[in-house]
PDB file of C-alpha atoms in Angstrom:
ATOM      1  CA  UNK A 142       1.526  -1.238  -6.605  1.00 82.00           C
ATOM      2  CA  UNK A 143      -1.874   0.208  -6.894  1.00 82.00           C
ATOM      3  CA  UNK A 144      -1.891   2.894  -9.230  1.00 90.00           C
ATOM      4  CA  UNK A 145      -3.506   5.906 -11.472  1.00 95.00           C
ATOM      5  CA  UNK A 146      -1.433   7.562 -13.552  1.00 95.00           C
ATOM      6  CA  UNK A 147      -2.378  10.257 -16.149  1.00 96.00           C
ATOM      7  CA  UNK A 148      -0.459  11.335 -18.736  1.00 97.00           C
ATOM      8  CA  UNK A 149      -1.053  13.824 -22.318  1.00 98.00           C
ATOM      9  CA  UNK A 150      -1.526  17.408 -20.745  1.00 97.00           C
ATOM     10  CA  UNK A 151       0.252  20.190 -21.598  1.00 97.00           C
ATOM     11  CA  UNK A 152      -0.181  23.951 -23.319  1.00 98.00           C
ATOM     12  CA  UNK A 153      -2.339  24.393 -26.277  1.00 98.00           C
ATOM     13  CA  UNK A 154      -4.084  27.334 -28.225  1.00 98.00           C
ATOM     14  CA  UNK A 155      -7.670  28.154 -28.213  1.00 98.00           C
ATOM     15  CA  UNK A 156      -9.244  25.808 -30.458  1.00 98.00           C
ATOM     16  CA  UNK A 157      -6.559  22.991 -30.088  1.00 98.00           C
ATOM     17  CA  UNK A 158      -7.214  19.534 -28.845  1.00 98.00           C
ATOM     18  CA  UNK A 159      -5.367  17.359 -26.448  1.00 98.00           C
ATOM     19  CA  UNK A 160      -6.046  13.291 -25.348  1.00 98.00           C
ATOM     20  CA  UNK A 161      -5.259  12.378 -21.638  1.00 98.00           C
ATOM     21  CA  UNK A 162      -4.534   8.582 -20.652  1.00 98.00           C
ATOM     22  CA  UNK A 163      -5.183   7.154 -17.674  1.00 97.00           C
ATOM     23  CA  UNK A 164      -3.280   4.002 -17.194  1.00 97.00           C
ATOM     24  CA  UNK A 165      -4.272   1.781 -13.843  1.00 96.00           C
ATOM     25  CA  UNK A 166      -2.161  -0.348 -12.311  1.00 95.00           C
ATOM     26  CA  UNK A 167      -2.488  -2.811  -9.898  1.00 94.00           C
ATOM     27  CA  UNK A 168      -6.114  -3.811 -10.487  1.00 93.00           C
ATOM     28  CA  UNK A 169      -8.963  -3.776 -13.336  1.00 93.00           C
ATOM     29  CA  UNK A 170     -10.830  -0.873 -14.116  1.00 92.00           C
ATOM     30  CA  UNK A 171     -13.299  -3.636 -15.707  1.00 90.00           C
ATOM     31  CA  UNK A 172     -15.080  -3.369 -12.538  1.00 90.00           C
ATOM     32  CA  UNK A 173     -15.336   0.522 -11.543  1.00 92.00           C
ATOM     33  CA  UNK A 174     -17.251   3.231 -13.179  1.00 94.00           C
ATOM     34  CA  UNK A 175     -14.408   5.976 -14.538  1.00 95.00           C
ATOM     35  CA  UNK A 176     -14.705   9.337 -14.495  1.00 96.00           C
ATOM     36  CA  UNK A 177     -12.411  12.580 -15.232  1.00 97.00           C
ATOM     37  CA  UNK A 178     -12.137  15.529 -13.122  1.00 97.00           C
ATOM     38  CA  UNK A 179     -10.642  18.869 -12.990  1.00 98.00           C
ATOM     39  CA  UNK A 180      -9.583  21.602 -10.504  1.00 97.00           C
ATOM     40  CA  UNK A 181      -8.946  24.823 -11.825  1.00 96.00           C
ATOM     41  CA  UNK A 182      -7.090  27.623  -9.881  1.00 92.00           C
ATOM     42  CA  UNK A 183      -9.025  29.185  -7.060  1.00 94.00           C
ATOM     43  CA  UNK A 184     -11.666  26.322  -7.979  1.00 96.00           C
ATOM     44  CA  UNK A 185     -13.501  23.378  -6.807  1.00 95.00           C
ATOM     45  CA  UNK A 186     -12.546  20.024  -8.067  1.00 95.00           C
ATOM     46  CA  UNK A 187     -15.374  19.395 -10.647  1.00 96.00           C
ATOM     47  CA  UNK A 188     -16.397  15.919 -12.136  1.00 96.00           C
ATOM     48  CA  UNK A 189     -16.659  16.457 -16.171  1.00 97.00           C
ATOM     49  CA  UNK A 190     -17.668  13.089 -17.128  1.00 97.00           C
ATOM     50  CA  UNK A 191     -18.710   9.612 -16.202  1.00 96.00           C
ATOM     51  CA  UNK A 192     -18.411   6.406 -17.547  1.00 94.00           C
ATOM     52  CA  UNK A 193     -20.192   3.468 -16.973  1.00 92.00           C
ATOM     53  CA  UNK A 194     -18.165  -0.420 -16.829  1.00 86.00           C
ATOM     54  CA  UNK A 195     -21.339  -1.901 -17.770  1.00 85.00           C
ATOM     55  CA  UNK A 196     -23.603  -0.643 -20.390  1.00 85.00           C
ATOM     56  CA  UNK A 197     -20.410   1.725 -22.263  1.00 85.00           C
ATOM     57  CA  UNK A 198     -22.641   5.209 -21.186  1.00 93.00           C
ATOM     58  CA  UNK A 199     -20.632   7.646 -20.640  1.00 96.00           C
ATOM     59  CA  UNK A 200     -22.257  11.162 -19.356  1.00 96.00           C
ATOM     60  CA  UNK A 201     -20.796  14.243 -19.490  1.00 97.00           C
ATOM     61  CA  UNK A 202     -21.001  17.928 -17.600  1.00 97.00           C
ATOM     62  CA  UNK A 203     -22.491  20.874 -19.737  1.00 97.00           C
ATOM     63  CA  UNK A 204     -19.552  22.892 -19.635  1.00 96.00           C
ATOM     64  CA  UNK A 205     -17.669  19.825 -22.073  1.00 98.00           C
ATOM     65  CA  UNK A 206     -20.469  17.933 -23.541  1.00 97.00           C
ATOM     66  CA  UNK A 207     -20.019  17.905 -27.057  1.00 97.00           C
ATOM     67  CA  UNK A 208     -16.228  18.874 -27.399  1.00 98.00           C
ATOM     68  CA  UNK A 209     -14.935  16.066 -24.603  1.00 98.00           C
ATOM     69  CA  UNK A 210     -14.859  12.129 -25.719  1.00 98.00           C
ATOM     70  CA  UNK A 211     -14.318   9.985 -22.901  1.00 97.00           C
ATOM     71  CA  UNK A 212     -13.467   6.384 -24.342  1.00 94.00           C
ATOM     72  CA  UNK A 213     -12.375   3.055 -22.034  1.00 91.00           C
ATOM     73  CA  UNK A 214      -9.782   0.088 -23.304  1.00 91.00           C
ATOM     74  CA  UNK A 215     -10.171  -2.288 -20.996  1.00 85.00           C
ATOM     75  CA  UNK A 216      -7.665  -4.578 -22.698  1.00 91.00           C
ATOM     76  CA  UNK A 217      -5.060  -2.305 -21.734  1.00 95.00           C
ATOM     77  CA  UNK A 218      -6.708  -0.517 -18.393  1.00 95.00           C
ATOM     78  CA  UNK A 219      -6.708   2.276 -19.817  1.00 96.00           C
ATOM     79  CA  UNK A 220      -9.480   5.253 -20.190  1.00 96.00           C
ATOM     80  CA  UNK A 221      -9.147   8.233 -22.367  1.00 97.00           C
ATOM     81  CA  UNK A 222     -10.182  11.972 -22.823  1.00 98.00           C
ATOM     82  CA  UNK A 223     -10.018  13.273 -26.355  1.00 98.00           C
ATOM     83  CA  UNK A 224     -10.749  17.232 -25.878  1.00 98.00           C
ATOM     84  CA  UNK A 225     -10.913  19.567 -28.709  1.00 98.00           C
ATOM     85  CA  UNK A 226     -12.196  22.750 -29.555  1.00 98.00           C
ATOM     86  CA  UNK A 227     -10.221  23.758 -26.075  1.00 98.00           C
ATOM     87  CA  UNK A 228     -10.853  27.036 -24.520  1.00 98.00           C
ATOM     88  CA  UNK A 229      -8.903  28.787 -21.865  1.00 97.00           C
ATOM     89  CA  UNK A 230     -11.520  28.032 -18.980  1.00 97.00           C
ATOM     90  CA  UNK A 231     -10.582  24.342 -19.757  1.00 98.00           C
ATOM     91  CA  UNK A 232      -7.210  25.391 -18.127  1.00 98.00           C
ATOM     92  CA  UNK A 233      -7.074  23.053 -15.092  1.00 98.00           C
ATOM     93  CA  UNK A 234      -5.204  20.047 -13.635  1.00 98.00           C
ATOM     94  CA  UNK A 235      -7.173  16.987 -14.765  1.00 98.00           C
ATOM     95  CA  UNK A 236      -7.213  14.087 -12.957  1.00 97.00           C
ATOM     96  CA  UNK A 237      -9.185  10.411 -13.478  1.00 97.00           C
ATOM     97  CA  UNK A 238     -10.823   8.275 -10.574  1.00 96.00           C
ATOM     98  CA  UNK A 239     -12.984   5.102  -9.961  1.00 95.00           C
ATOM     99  CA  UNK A 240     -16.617   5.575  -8.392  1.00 93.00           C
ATOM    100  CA  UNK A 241     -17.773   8.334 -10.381  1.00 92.00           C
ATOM    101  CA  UNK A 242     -21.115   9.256 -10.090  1.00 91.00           C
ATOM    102  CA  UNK A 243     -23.461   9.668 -13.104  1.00 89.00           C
ATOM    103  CA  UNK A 244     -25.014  12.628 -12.195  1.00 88.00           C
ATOM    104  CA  UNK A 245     -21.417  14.255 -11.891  1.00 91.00           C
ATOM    105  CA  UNK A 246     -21.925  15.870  -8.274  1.00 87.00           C
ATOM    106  CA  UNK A 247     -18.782  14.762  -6.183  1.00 88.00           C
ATOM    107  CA  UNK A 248     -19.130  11.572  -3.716  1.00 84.00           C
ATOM    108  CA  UNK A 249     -19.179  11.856  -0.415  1.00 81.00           C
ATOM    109  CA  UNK A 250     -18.544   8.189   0.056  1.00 78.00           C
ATOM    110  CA  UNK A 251     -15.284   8.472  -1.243  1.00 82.00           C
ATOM    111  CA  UNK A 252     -13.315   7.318  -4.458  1.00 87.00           C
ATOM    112  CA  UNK A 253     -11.595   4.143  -4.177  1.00 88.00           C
ATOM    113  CA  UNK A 254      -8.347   5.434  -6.466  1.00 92.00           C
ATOM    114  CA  UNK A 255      -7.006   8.637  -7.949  1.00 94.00           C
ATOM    115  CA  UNK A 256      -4.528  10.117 -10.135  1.00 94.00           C
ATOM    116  CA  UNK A 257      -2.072  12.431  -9.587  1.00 95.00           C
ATOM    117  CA  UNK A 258      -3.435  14.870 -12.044  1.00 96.00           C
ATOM    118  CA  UNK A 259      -2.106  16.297 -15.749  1.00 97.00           C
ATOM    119  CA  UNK A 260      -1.746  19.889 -16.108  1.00 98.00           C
ATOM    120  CA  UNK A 261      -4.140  21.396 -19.213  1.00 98.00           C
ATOM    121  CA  UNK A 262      -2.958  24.649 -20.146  1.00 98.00           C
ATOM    122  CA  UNK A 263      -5.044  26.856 -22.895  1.00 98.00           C
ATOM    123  CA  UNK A 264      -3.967  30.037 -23.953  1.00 97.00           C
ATOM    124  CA  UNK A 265      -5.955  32.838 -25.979  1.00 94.00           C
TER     125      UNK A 265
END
C-alpha cells in the first residue's frame, strides 16, 4: 500500500517547538522533491517549504523561514519538520506531499501523494 503518513502534532505554547514525521510507504521518496504544507481554518492550503531529492536545498516560505527545519532520511523514507519558536498563527493541520514546487506556489499539475495531515495546535 502506497502511503503518507504524518505523525508529531499536537498542542503547544507560544514559543514551544514540535517535529512532524512523514513516513512513506510503498515507494522511495529518493526520487520526489518533498514539501510540507498547511491549511489553517477558514484558509488556503499553503506550501511552507520545499525540498529538493537532488542537491539537499531545501526552501522555505517567509512566514517560517528561520524557525522551520525541514530535514530528509532517505534510509528510512522519512522527511522531517523541526518547528520552534511556534506562534499561534502556526495553528493549522500540516500535511507532507511529493512534487513540491520550489517557489512554494501550489501545482496545478497535481501531487503524486499526500498525507492525511497532523493537527498543530498553538496557544497564547
Amino acid at each position: 500500500q502506497v502511503l503518507l503518513v504524518e505523525s508529531g502534532g499536537g498542542l503547544v505554547q507560544a514559543g514551544g517547538s514540535l517535529r512532524l514525521s512523514c513516513v512513506a510507504s510503498g515507494f522511495s521518496l529518493d526520487y520526489y522533491p518533498v514539501g510540507w504544507f498547511r491549511q489553517a481554518p477558514g484558509k488556503e492550503r499553503e506550501a511552507i517549504s520545499c525540498s529538493s531529492f537532488s542537491d539537499g536545498s531545501t526552501y522555505y516560505s517567509d512566514s517560517v523561514k528561520g524557525r522551520f527545519t525541514a530535514s530528509r532520511d532517505n534510509a528510512n523514507n522519512t522527511v522531517y519538520l523541526q518547528m520552534n519558536s511556534l506562534k499561534p498563527e502556526d495553528t493549522a493541520v500540516y500535511y507532507c506531499a511529493t512534487d513540491c514546487l520550489y517557489s512554494l506556489t501550489m501545482s496545478t499539475g497535481g501531487y503524486t501523494y499526500w498525507g492525511q495531515g497532523t493537527q498543530v495546535t498553538v496557544s497564547s
